[in-house]
CSV table of C-alpha atoms and ligand atoms in Angstrom, one decimal:
chain,number,residue,atom,x,y,z
A,626,UNK,CA,-101.1,-82.9,-87.0
A,627,UNK,CA,-98.3,-81.1,-85.3
A,628,UNK,CA,-97.8,-77.5,-86.1
A,629,UNK,CA,-94.0,-77.6,-85.5
A,630,UNK,CA,-93.4,-78.6,-89.1
A,631,UNK,CA,-95.0,-75.5,-90.5
A,632,UNK,CA,-92.4,-73.3,-92.0
A,633,UNK,CA,-92.3,-70.8,-94.9
A,634,UNK,CA,-89.9,-71.4,-97.8
A,635,UNK,CA,-89.0,-67.7,-97.8
A,636,UNK,CA,-87.4,-67.9,-94.4
A,637,UNK,CA,-88.5,-66.8,-91.0
A,638,UNK,CA,-88.1,-63.7,-88.9
A,639,UNK,CA,-85.1,-64.2,-86.6
A,640,UNK,CA,-87.2,-63.4,-83.6
A,641,UNK,CA,-90.6,-62.1,-82.4
A,642,UNK,CA,-89.1,-58.7,-82.2
A,643,UNK,CA,-88.2,-58.8,-85.9
A,644,UNK,CA,-91.8,-59.6,-86.8
A,645,UNK,CA,-93.0,-56.8,-84.6
A,646,UNK,CA,-90.6,-54.3,-86.2
A,647,UNK,CA,-91.4,-55.4,-89.7
A,648,UNK,CA,-95.2,-55.3,-89.1
A,649,UNK,CA,-94.9,-51.9,-87.4
A,650,UNK,CA,-92.8,-50.7,-90.3
A,651,UNK,CA,-95.5,-51.8,-92.7
A,652,UNK,CA,-98.1,-50.1,-90.6
A,653,UNK,CA,-96.5,-46.8,-90.0
A,654,UNK,CA,-96.1,-44.9,-93.2
A,655,UNK,CA,-97.6,-42.3,-95.4
A,656,UNK,CA,-101.0,-43.4,-94.1
A,657,UNK,CA,-100.2,-41.9,-90.7
A,658,UNK,CA,-98.4,-38.7,-91.7
A,659,UNK,CA,-99.7,-37.8,-95.1
A,660,UNK,CA,-103.1,-39.4,-95.4
A,661,UNK,CA,-104.7,-39.4,-91.9
A,662,UNK,CA,-104.2,-35.6,-91.3
A,663,UNK,CA,-105.7,-34.6,-94.7
A,664,UNK,CA,-108.7,-37.0,-94.7
A,665,UNK,CA,-109.6,-36.0,-91.2
A,666,UNK,CA,-109.5,-32.3,-92.3
A,667,UNK,CA,-111.7,-33.1,-95.4
A,668,UNK,CA,-114.2,-34.9,-93.2
A,669,UNK,CA,-114.7,-32.3,-90.5
A,670,UNK,CA,-112.2,-33.1,-87.7
A,671,UNK,CA,-113.1,-34.5,-84.3
A,672,UNK,CA,-116.2,-36.6,-85.1
A,673,UNK,CA,-114.2,-38.3,-87.9
A,674,UNK,CA,-111.3,-39.0,-85.5
A,675,UNK,CA,-113.7,-40.6,-83.0
A,676,UNK,CA,-115.3,-42.8,-85.6
A,677,UNK,CA,-111.8,-43.7,-86.9
A,678,UNK,CA,-110.7,-44.7,-83.4
A,679,UNK,CA,-113.8,-46.8,-82.9
A,680,UNK,CA,-113.1,-48.6,-86.2
A,681,UNK,CA,-109.5,-49.3,-85.1
A,682,UNK,CA,-110.6,-50.8,-81.8
A,683,UNK,CA,-113.7,-52.7,-82.7
A,684,UNK,CA,-113.0,-53.8,-86.3
A,685,UNK,CA,-109.4,-53.4,-87.4
A,686,UNK,CA,-107.7,-54.8,-84.3
A,687,UNK,CA,-109.6,-58.1,-84.2
A,688,UNK,CA,-109.0,-58.4,-88.0
A,689,UNK,CA,-105.3,-57.7,-87.6
A,690,UNK,CA,-105.1,-60.5,-85.1
A,691,UNK,CA,-107.0,-62.7,-87.5
A,692,UNK,CA,-104.8,-61.9,-90.5
A,693,UNK,CA,-101.6,-62.7,-88.6
A,694,UNK,CA,-103.1,-65.9,-87.5
A,695,UNK,CA,-104.2,-67.0,-91.0
A,696,UNK,CA,-100.7,-66.2,-92.3
A,697,UNK,CA,-98.9,-68.1,-89.5
A,698,UNK,CA,-101.1,-71.1,-89.8
A,699,UNK,CA,-101.0,-71.2,-93.6
A,700,UNK,CA,-97.2,-70.6,-93.7
A,701,UNK,CA,-97.2,-69.5,-97.4
A,702,UNK,CA,-97.9,-66.5,-99.5
A,703,UNK,CA,-101.6,-65.5,-99.1
A,704,UNK,CA,-102.8,-67.3,-102.2
A,705,UNK,CA,-101.3,-70.6,-101.2
A,706,UNK,CA,-101.9,-70.1,-97.5
A,707,UNK,CA,-105.6,-69.8,-98.2
A,708,UNK,CA,-105.5,-72.8,-100.4
A,709,UNK,CA,-103.8,-74.8,-97.6
A,710,UNK,CA,-106.2,-73.6,-94.9
A,711,UNK,CA,-109.2,-74.4,-97.1
A,712,UNK,CA,-107.9,-78.0,-97.5
A,713,UNK,CA,-107.1,-78.4,-93.9
A,714,UNK,CA,-110.3,-77.0,-92.6
A,715,UNK,CA,-112.4,-78.7,-95.3
A,716,UNK,CA,-113.9,-75.3,-96.3
A,717,UNK,CA,-115.6,-74.6,-99.6
A,718,UNK,CA,-112.9,-74.3,-102.3
A,719,UNK,CA,-114.2,-70.9,-103.4
A,720,UNK,CA,-112.4,-69.4,-100.4
A,721,UNK,CA,-109.2,-69.8,-102.3
A,722,UNK,CA,-110.0,-66.7,-104.3
A,723,UNK,CA,-109.6,-64.6,-101.2
A,724,UNK,CA,-105.9,-65.1,-101.5
A,725,UNK,CA,-106.0,-63.8,-105.0
A,726,UNK,CA,-107.3,-60.4,-103.8
A,727,UNK,CA,-103.9,-59.9,-102.3
A,728,UNK,CA,-102.2,-60.0,-105.7
A,729,UNK,CA,-104.4,-57.4,-107.2
A,730,UNK,CA,-104.8,-55.0,-104.3
A,731,UNK,CA,-101.2,-54.8,-103.2
A,732,UNK,CA,-100.0,-53.8,-106.6
A,733,UNK,CA,-102.8,-51.2,-107.2
A,734,UNK,CA,-102.0,-49.5,-103.9
A,735,UNK,CA,-98.3,-49.5,-104.5
A,736,UNK,CA,-98.8,-47.8,-107.9
A,737,UNK,CA,-100.0,-44.6,-106.2
A,738,UNK,CA,-98.3,-45.0,-102.9
A,739,UNK,CA,-95.0,-44.8,-104.7
A,740,UNK,CA,-95.9,-41.5,-106.3
A,741,UNK,CA,-96.5,-39.9,-102.9
A,742,UNK,CA,-93.4,-41.5,-101.5
A,743,UNK,CA,-91.7,-39.7,-104.4
A,744,UNK,CA,-93.0,-36.4,-103.1
A,745,UNK,CA,-91.4,-37.1,-99.7
A,746,UNK,CA,-88.1,-37.9,-101.4
A,747,UNK,CA,-88.2,-34.7,-103.4
A,748,UNK,CA,-88.9,-32.8,-100.1
A,749,UNK,CA,-85.7,-34.2,-98.5
A,750,UNK,CA,-83.8,-32.3,-101.1
A,751,UNK,CA,-85.8,-29.2,-100.6
A,752,UNK,CA,-85.4,-29.3,-96.8
A,753,UNK,CA,-81.7,-30.0,-97.0
A,754,UNK,CA,-81.0,-27.2,-99.4
A,755,UNK,CA,-82.8,-24.7,-97.2
A,756,UNK,CA,-85.7,-24.0,-99.6
A,757,UNK,CA,-88.1,-23.4,-96.7
A,758,UNK,CA,-86.1,-20.9,-94.7
A,759,UNK,CA,-88.2,-17.9,-93.8
A,760,UNK,CA,-91.0,-18.6,-96.2
A,761,UNK,CA,-94.6,-17.8,-95.3
A,762,UNK,CA,-97.6,-20.0,-95.8
A,763,UNK,CA,-98.5,-18.7,-99.2
A,764,UNK,CA,-95.0,-19.3,-100.6
A,765,UNK,CA,-94.8,-22.8,-99.2
A,766,UNK,CA,-98.2,-23.6,-100.8
A,767,UNK,CA,-97.0,-22.1,-104.1
A,768,UNK,CA,-93.9,-24.2,-104.0
A,769,UNK,CA,-96.0,-27.4,-103.6
A,770,UNK,CA,-98.4,-26.4,-106.3
A,771,UNK,CA,-95.7,-25.8,-108.8
A,772,UNK,CA,-94.0,-29.1,-107.9
A,773,UNK,CA,-97.1,-31.2,-108.5
A,774,UNK,CA,-97.9,-29.3,-111.7
A,775,UNK,CA,-94.8,-30.9,-113.3
A,776,UNK,CA,-95.5,-34.5,-114.5
A,777,UNK,CA,-91.9,-35.1,-115.4
A,778,UNK,CA,-90.7,-34.1,-111.9
A,779,UNK,CA,-93.3,-36.4,-110.3
A,780,UNK,CA,-92.5,-39.2,-112.7
A,781,UNK,CA,-88.8,-38.9,-111.8
A,782,UNK,CA,-89.3,-39.3,-108.1
A,783,UNK,CA,-92.0,-42.0,-108.6
A,784,UNK,CA,-89.4,-43.9,-110.5
A,785,UNK,CA,-86.8,-43.5,-107.7
A,786,UNK,CA,-89.4,-44.8,-105.2
A,787,UNK,CA,-90.2,-47.9,-107.2
A,788,UNK,CA,-86.6,-48.7,-107.8
A,789,UNK,CA,-85.6,-48.5,-104.2
A,790,UNK,CA,-88.6,-50.5,-103.2
A,791,UNK,CA,-87.7,-53.3,-105.7
A,792,UNK,CA,-84.1,-53.3,-104.5
A,793,UNK,CA,-85.1,-54.2,-100.9
A,794,UNK,CA,-87.7,-56.8,-101.9
A,795,UNK,CA,-85.3,-58.5,-104.2
A,796,UNK,CA,-83.0,-59.3,-101.3
A,797,UNK,CA,-85.7,-61.3,-99.5
A,798,UNK,CA,-87.2,-61.3,-96.0
A,799,UNK,CA,-84.2,-61.7,-93.7
A,800,UNK,CA,-81.6,-59.7,-95.5
A,801,UNK,CA,-83.9,-57.1,-97.1
A,802,UNK,CA,-86.9,-56.4,-95.0
A,803,UNK,CA,-85.7,-57.2,-91.5
A,804,UNK,CA,-82.3,-55.4,-91.3
A,805,UNK,CA,-84.0,-52.4,-92.8
A,806,UNK,CA,-86.9,-51.6,-90.5
A,807,UNK,CA,-85.3,-50.9,-87.1
A,808,UNK,CA,-83.5,-47.7,-87.3
A,809,UNK,CA,-85.6,-44.7,-88.2
A,810,UNK,CA,-88.9,-45.4,-86.5
A,811,UNK,CA,-87.8,-44.0,-83.2
A,812,UNK,CA,-86.3,-41.0,-85.0
A,813,UNK,CA,-89.6,-40.2,-86.7
A,814,UNK,CA,-91.4,-40.4,-83.4
A,815,UNK,CA,-88.9,-38.0,-81.7
A,816,UNK,CA,-89.2,-35.4,-84.5
A,817,UNK,CA,-93.0,-35.6,-84.4
A,818,UNK,CA,-92.8,-34.9,-80.6
A,819,UNK,CA,-90.6,-32.0,-81.3
A,820,UNK,CA,-93.0,-30.7,-83.9
A,821,UNK,CA,-95.9,-31.0,-81.5
A,822,UNK,CA,-93.8,-28.9,-79.1
A,823,UNK,CA,-93.4,-26.3,-81.9
A,824,UNK,CA,-97.1,-26.4,-82.4
A,825,UNK,CA,-97.6,-25.4,-78.8
A,826,UNK,CA,-95.6,-22.2,-79.5
A,827,UNK,CA,-97.8,-21.1,-82.4
A,828,UNK,CA,-100.6,-19.9,-80.3
A,829,UNK,CA,-103.1,-22.0,-82.2
A,830,UNK,CA,-102.5,-25.3,-80.3
A,831,UNK,CA,-105.8,-25.0,-78.4
A,832,UNK,CA,-107.7,-24.4,-81.5
A,833,UNK,CA,-106.1,-27.4,-83.2
A,834,UNK,CA,-106.9,-29.7,-80.2
A,835,UNK,CA,-110.5,-28.5,-80.3
A,836,UNK,CA,-110.7,-29.3,-84.0
A,837,UNK,CA,-109.1,-32.7,-83.6
A,838,UNK,CA,-110.8,-33.9,-80.4
A,839,UNK,CA,-114.1,-32.0,-79.9
A,840,UNK,CA,-116.5,-34.0,-82.1
A,841,UNK,CA,-119.2,-32.2,-84.0
A,842,UNK,CA,-121.3,-35.1,-85.3
A,843,UNK,CA,-123.3,-32.9,-87.6
A,844,UNK,CA,-120.2,-32.9,-89.8
A,845,UNK,CA,-120.3,-36.6,-90.3
A,846,UNK,CA,-121.7,-38.1,-93.5
A,847,UNK,CA,-122.2,-41.7,-94.5
A,848,UNK,CA,-119.2,-41.4,-96.8
A,849,UNK,CA,-117.0,-40.0,-94.0
A,850,UNK,CA,-117.7,-43.2,-92.1
A,851,UNK,CA,-116.7,-45.3,-95.0
A,852,UNK,CA,-113.5,-43.3,-95.3
A,853,UNK,CA,-112.8,-43.7,-91.5
A,854,UNK,CA,-113.3,-47.5,-91.7
A,855,UNK,CA,-111.2,-47.8,-94.9
A,856,UNK,CA,-108.4,-45.8,-93.3
A,857,UNK,CA,-108.4,-48.1,-90.3
A,858,UNK,CA,-107.6,-50.9,-92.7
A,859,UNK,CA,-105.1,-48.9,-94.7
A,860,UNK,CA,-103.1,-47.7,-91.8
A,861,UNK,CA,-102.7,-51.1,-90.2
A,862,UNK,CA,-101.9,-52.6,-93.6
A,863,UNK,CA,-104.7,-55.2,-93.2
A,864,UNK,CA,-107.3,-56.6,-95.6
A,865,UNK,CA,-105.3,-58.0,-98.4
A,866,UNK,CA,-102.5,-60.1,-97.4
A,867,UNK,CA,-99.4,-58.0,-96.4
A,868,UNK,CA,-99.9,-59.0,-92.8
A,869,UNK,CA,-100.8,-62.6,-93.8
A,870,UNK,CA,-97.5,-62.8,-95.7
A,871,UNK,CA,-95.5,-61.3,-92.8
A,872,UNK,CA,-97.4,-63.6,-90.3
A,873,UNK,CA,-96.2,-66.6,-92.3
A,874,UNK,CA,-92.7,-65.8,-91.4
A,875,UNK,CA,-93.5,-65.4,-87.8
A,876,UNK,CA,-92.0,-67.8,-85.3
A,877,UNK,CA,-94.3,-70.4,-83.8
A,878,UNK,CA,-94.2,-69.4,-80.1
A,879,UNK,CA,-94.7,-65.7,-80.4
A,880,UNK,CA,-98.1,-64.3,-79.0
A,881,UNK,CA,-100.2,-63.0,-81.9
A,882,UNK,CA,-102.5,-60.8,-79.9
A,883,UNK,CA,-100.0,-58.9,-77.8
A,884,UNK,CA,-98.0,-58.3,-81.0
A,885,UNK,CA,-101.0,-56.9,-82.7
A,886,UNK,CA,-101.8,-54.6,-79.7
A,887,UNK,CA,-98.3,-53.2,-79.8
A,888,UNK,CA,-98.6,-52.5,-83.6
A,889,UNK,CA,-102.0,-50.8,-83.1
A,890,UNK,CA,-100.7,-48.6,-80.2
A,891,UNK,CA,-97.6,-47.5,-82.1
A,892,UNK,CA,-99.5,-46.8,-85.3
A,893,UNK,CA,-102.2,-44.8,-83.6
A,894,UNK,CA,-99.7,-42.8,-81.6
A,895,UNK,CA,-97.9,-41.8,-84.7
A,896,UNK,CA,-101.1,-40.7,-86.5
A,897,UNK,CA,-102.3,-38.6,-83.6
A,898,UNK,CA,-98.9,-37.0,-83.1
A,899,UNK,CA,-98.8,-36.2,-86.8
A,900,UNK,CA,-102.2,-34.5,-86.6
A,901,UNK,CA,-101.2,-32.6,-83.5
A,902,UNK,CA,-98.1,-31.4,-85.3
A,903,UNK,CA,-99.8,-30.3,-88.5
A,904,UNK,CA,-103.0,-28.6,-87.3
A,905,UNK,CA,-101.5,-25.9,-85.1
A,906,UNK,CA,-99.6,-24.8,-88.2
A,907,UNK,CA,-102.8,-25.0,-90.3
A,908,UNK,CA,-104.7,-22.7,-87.9
A,909,UNK,CA,-101.8,-20.3,-87.1
A,910,UNK,CA,-101.3,-19.6,-90.7
A,911,UNK,CA,-104.9,-19.5,-91.8
A,912,UNK,CA,-104.6,-22.6,-94.0
A,913,UNK,CA,-107.5,-24.8,-95.1
A,914,UNK,CA,-108.0,-28.1,-93.1
A,915,UNK,CA,-109.6,-29.5,-96.3
A,916,UNK,CA,-106.5,-28.7,-98.4
A,917,UNK,CA,-106.3,-32.4,-99.5
A,918,UNK,CA,-103.3,-34.5,-100.3
A,919,UNK,CA,-100.8,-31.6,-100.2
A,920,UNK,CA,-101.6,-30.8,-96.5
A,921,UNK,CA,-98.5,-32.1,-94.8
A,922,UNK,CA,-96.3,-30.7,-97.6
A,923,UNK,CA,-97.9,-27.3,-97.2
A,924,UNK,CA,-97.8,-27.0,-93.4
A,925,UNK,CA,-94.7,-28.6,-91.8
A,926,UNK,CA,-92.3,-26.8,-94.1
A,927,UNK,CA,-93.6,-23.6,-92.6
A,928,UNK,CA,-92.6,-24.9,-89.2
A,929,UNK,CA,-89.2,-26.0,-90.4
A,930,UNK,CA,-88.6,-22.7,-92.1
A,931,UNK,CA,-89.2,-20.8,-88.8
A,932,UNK,CA,-88.0,-23.0,-86.0
A,933,UNK,CA,-84.4,-23.0,-84.7
A,934,UNK,CA,-82.3,-25.7,-86.4
A,935,UNK,CA,-85.2,-26.1,-88.8
A,936,UNK,CA,-82.9,-27.1,-91.6
A,937,UNK,CA,-81.6,-30.1,-89.7
A,938,UNK,CA,-84.9,-31.1,-88.3
A,939,UNK,CA,-86.7,-30.6,-91.6
A,940,UNK,CA,-84.2,-32.8,-93.4
A,941,UNK,CA,-84.3,-35.5,-90.8
A,942,UNK,CA,-88.1,-35.4,-90.8
A,943,UNK,CA,-88.4,-36.0,-94.5
A,944,UNK,CA,-85.7,-38.7,-94.4
A,945,UNK,CA,-87.6,-40.5,-91.7
A,946,UNK,CA,-90.8,-40.1,-93.6
A,947,UNK,CA,-89.2,-41.6,-96.7
A,948,UNK,CA,-88.0,-44.5,-94.7
A,949,UNK,CA,-91.4,-45.1,-93.1
A,950,UNK,CA,-93.0,-45.0,-96.6
A,951,UNK,CA,-90.3,-47.4,-97.8
A,952,UNK,CA,-90.9,-50.1,-95.2
A,953,UNK,CA,-94.6,-49.8,-96.1
A,954,UNK,CA,-94.1,-50.0,-99.9
A,955,UNK,CA,-92.0,-53.1,-99.7
A,956,UNK,CA,-94.7,-54.7,-97.6
A,957,UNK,CA,-97.2,-54.1,-100.4
A,958,UNK,CA,-95.3,-56.1,-103.0
A,959,UNK,CA,-93.9,-58.8,-100.8
A,960,UNK,CA,-97.0,-61.0,-100.8
A,961,UNK,CA,-97.3,-60.8,-104.5
A,962,UNK,CA,-93.6,-61.6,-105.1
A,963,UNK,CA,-93.9,-64.5,-102.7
A,964,UNK,CA,-96.7,-65.9,-104.7
A,965,UNK,CA,-94.9,-65.9,-108.0
A,966,UNK,CA,-91.8,-67.4,-106.4
A,967,UNK,CA,-93.8,-70.2,-104.8
A,968,UNK,CA,-96.3,-71.1,-107.4
A,969,UNK,CA,-94.8,-70.0,-110.7
A,970,UNK,CA,-91.3,-71.0,-110.0
A,971,UNK,CA,-90.0,-67.5,-110.8
A,972,UNK,CA,-86.8,-66.2,-109.2
A,973,UNK,CA,-87.3,-63.4,-106.7
A,974,UNK,CA,-85.5,-61.1,-109.0
A,975,UNK,CA,-87.7,-61.7,-111.9
A,976,UNK,CA,-90.9,-61.4,-109.9
A,977,UNK,CA,-89.7,-58.1,-108.4
A,978,UNK,CA,-88.8,-56.6,-111.8
A,979,UNK,CA,-92.0,-57.6,-113.5
A,980,UNK,CA,-94.3,-56.5,-110.7
A,981,UNK,CA,-92.3,-53.4,-110.0
A,982,UNK,CA,-92.5,-52.3,-113.6
A,983,UNK,CA,-96.2,-53.0,-113.8
A,984,UNK,CA,-96.8,-50.8,-110.7
A,985,UNK,CA,-94.6,-48.1,-112.1
A,986,UNK,CA,-96.5,-48.0,-115.3
A,987,UNK,CA,-99.9,-47.8,-113.6
A,988,UNK,CA,-98.5,-45.1,-111.3
A,989,UNK,CA,-98.2,-42.8,-114.3
A,990,UNK,CA,-101.9,-42.4,-114.2
A,991,UNK,CA,-101.6,-41.1,-110.6
A,992,UNK,CA,-98.9,-38.7,-111.6
A,993,UNK,CA,-101.1,-37.2,-114.3
A,994,UNK,CA,-104.0,-36.9,-111.8
A,995,UNK,CA,-102.2,-34.0,-110.1
A,996,UNK,CA,-101.7,-32.0,-113.3
A,997,UNK,CA,-102.8,-32.7,-116.9
A,998,UNK,CA,-105.7,-35.0,-115.9
A,999,UNK,CA,-106.7,-33.3,-112.7
A,1000,UNK,CA,-110.1,-32.4,-114.2
A,1001,UNK,CA,-110.9,-35.7,-115.7
A,1002,UNK,CA,-113.4,-37.1,-113.3
A,1003,UNK,CA,-115.5,-40.2,-112.7
A,1004,UNK,CA,-118.0,-40.1,-109.8
A,1005,UNK,CA,-116.6,-36.7,-109.0
A,1006,UNK,CA,-113.1,-38.1,-108.4
A,1007,UNK,CA,-109.9,-37.9,-110.5
A,1008,UNK,CA,-108.0,-41.1,-111.2
A,1009,UNK,CA,-105.9,-41.0,-108.1
A,1010,UNK,CA,-108.9,-40.3,-105.8
A,1011,UNK,CA,-110.9,-43.0,-107.4
A,1012,UNK,CA,-108.1,-45.6,-107.1
A,1013,UNK,CA,-107.5,-44.7,-103.5
A,1014,UNK,CA,-111.2,-44.8,-102.7
A,1015,UNK,CA,-111.8,-48.2,-104.3
A,1016,UNK,CA,-108.7,-49.8,-102.9
A,1017,UNK,CA,-108.7,-48.4,-99.4
A,1018,UNK,CA,-112.4,-48.0,-98.7
A,1019,UNK,CA,-113.9,-50.9,-100.6
A,1020,UNK,CA,-111.3,-53.6,-101.3
A,1021,UNK,CA,-109.5,-53.6,-98.0
A,1022,UNK,CA,-112.6,-53.7,-95.8
A,1023,UNK,CA,-114.1,-56.4,-98.1
A,1024,UNK,CA,-111.0,-58.5,-97.8
A,1025,UNK,CA,-111.0,-58.0,-94.0
A,1026,UNK,CA,-114.7,-59.0,-93.9
A,1027,UNK,CA,-113.9,-62.2,-95.8
A,1028,UNK,CA,-110.9,-63.1,-93.5
A,1029,UNK,CA,-113.1,-62.5,-90.4
A,1030,UNK,CA,-115.9,-64.7,-91.8
A,1031,UNK,CA,-113.5,-67.4,-92.9
A,1032,UNK,CA,-111.6,-67.6,-89.6
A,1033,UNK,CA,-114.7,-67.6,-87.3
A,1034,UNK,CA,-117.3,-69.4,-89.4
A,1035,UNK,CA,-115.3,-71.8,-91.6
A,1036,UNK,CA,-112.3,-72.7,-89.5
A,1037,UNK,CA,-112.6,-75.2,-86.7
A,1038,UNK,CA,-112.8,-73.5,-83.3
A,1039,UNK,CA,-110.0,-75.7,-82.1
A,1040,UNK,CA,-107.7,-74.5,-84.8
A,1041,UNK,CA,-108.1,-70.9,-83.9
A,1042,UNK,CA,-107.9,-71.6,-80.1
A,1043,UNK,CA,-104.6,-73.5,-80.7
A,1044,UNK,CA,-103.1,-70.8,-83.0
A,1045,UNK,CA,-104.0,-67.8,-80.9
A,1046,UNK,CA,-103.1,-69.4,-77.5
A,1047,UNK,CA,-105.2,-66.8,-75.6
A,1048,UNK,CA,-106.8,-66.9,-72.2
A,1049,UNK,CA,-110.5,-67.9,-72.3
A,1050,UNK,CA,-111.8,-64.4,-71.8
A,1051,UNK,CA,-109.5,-62.9,-74.4
A,1052,UNK,CA,-110.4,-65.6,-76.9
A,1053,UNK,CA,-114.1,-65.0,-76.4
A,1054,UNK,CA,-113.6,-61.2,-76.9
A,1055,UNK,CA,-111.7,-61.8,-80.1
A,1056,UNK,CA,-114.3,-64.3,-81.3
A,1057,UNK,CA,-117.3,-62.1,-80.6
A,1058,UNK,CA,-115.7,-59.1,-82.3
A,1059,UNK,CA,-114.4,-61.1,-85.3
A,1060,UNK,CA,-117.5,-63.3,-85.8
A,1061,UNK,CA,-120.2,-60.7,-85.3
A,1062,UNK,CA,-119.2,-57.1,-84.6
A,1063,UNK,CA,-116.6,-56.6,-87.3
A,1064,UNK,CA,-118.4,-58.3,-90.2
A,1065,UNK,CA,-121.7,-56.6,-89.4
A,1066,UNK,CA,-120.0,-53.3,-88.9
A,1067,UNK,CA,-118.2,-53.5,-92.2
A,1068,UNK,CA,-121.3,-54.5,-94.1
A,1069,UNK,CA,-123.5,-51.8,-92.7
A,1070,UNK,CA,-120.9,-49.1,-93.2
A,1071,UNK,CA,-120.2,-50.2,-96.8
A,1072,UNK,CA,-123.8,-50.6,-97.9
A,1073,UNK,CA,-124.8,-47.4,-96.2
A,1074,UNK,CA,-121.9,-45.4,-97.5
A,1075,UNK,CA,-122.3,-46.7,-101.0
A,1076,UNK,CA,-125.9,-45.8,-101.0
A,1077,UNK,CA,-127.3,-49.3,-101.2
A,1078,UNK,CA,-129.3,-49.0,-98.0
A,1079,UNK,CA,-131.1,-46.0,-99.4
B,1466,LIG,N1,-100.1,-49.0,-93.6
B,1466,LIG,C1,-99.2,-48.3,-94.6
B,1466,LIG,C2,-99.3,-46.8,-94.3
B,1466,LIG,O1,-100.1,-46.4,-93.4
B,1466,LIG,C3,-99.6,-48.6,-96.0
B,1466,LIG,C4,-99.6,-50.0,-96.3
B,1466,LIG,C5,-98.5,-50.9,-96.2
B,1466,LIG,C6,-100.7,-50.8,-96.7
B,1466,LIG,N2,-98.9,-52.1,-96.6
B,1466,LIG,C7,-100.2,-52.1,-96.9
B,1466,LIG,C8,-102.0,-50.5,-96.9
B,1466,LIG,C9,-101.1,-53.1,-97.2
B,1466,LIG,C10,-102.9,-51.5,-97.3
B,1466,LIG,C11,-102.4,-52.8,-97.4
B,1466,LIG,O2,-98.6,-46.0,-94.9
């Protein structure tokens, strides 16, 4: 059959560049600037960073390529794309359930992502009104702590996040997602560079680099490795269908692998810059690397409060952070919405309202995890920590594992050769990594980290 007829009913990106920008927008978000710096601190620094980078290169990059490929070939929302591929490749019908994971996971992650995005929006206001000016580390920390202690305040900003996310998704791929993604990414990058420059002036830059890049493997636990692997999936937005959905809007001739490499490079650069901006402030002000989810909100405001033009740069930084989070949050709900539009005949508007409301309601549990329910724990974790752990570190790698196995063990080789259009050597590299290295790596890390290998 010819592949020229394959086209998604939701429209297509206008160009390869549009796909690259949208996928990069989905990748770069709170994961890079909020999550990566604090989890690396909780897991001991340099050794964690090395394991994370290895997971990105050996596991996440080949699976990113795979997921784009599955989406483009299936040309539908993940649920139906998988159904279509199963038919075409004559694979066992149970593979269709893989598509279903996207529906559940996307909306679980959105429920807490939106709460943290709300923090970033609240901090735009703080930055713009000069609340950080001249404050020391202890006062900035106190400010954050009293902020998260107020459920009503968190709920308010969480609501704002969900509403602005729904507004964009309701407008559809071309009008909503595409036009939106371009502008602020370069700005975010520039401000991060500037903050790294500020870090050099703190006198603790060397110490920060040592913490980030000199590995001390005795600090690494089996759980840290699970967290590093899970974060490689989270940060690239792979493992449940976001990228599959975006891939289905990708034009036929664009090269999947080079697009994927660009996304990985941009995403990794932003994460490393964020860490290099945050840790000099941590060490210069005697803060805790293991401070947890508040880390970025307790460090960078100190820098903004002290640097020249800090009011302006602080405001721009948080605006850029909100926009980065926004392009990620819309990407979480898009595959789910696309499914209800395709298969249940819902209008886009209806799908957005129903799903957005459900994610909003579930998000209330995350809001309470930072105050009233902070001490209610299961497996030593509060609700937010447990939800994040299960979704990022178990569901995403499991989804990625399934995609890798499907693409390299159940699809015909000729189909993947055709869709990827790689040189022989590059194709072989992708195939070896996706068929053996990534699935085995994921299995060993998960079984070991969850204590099943004893
Ligand atoms: N990658 C985004 C970030 O780092 C988060 C994200 C967007 C995501 N879409 C996703 C995570 C899909 C998992 C799955 O902020």
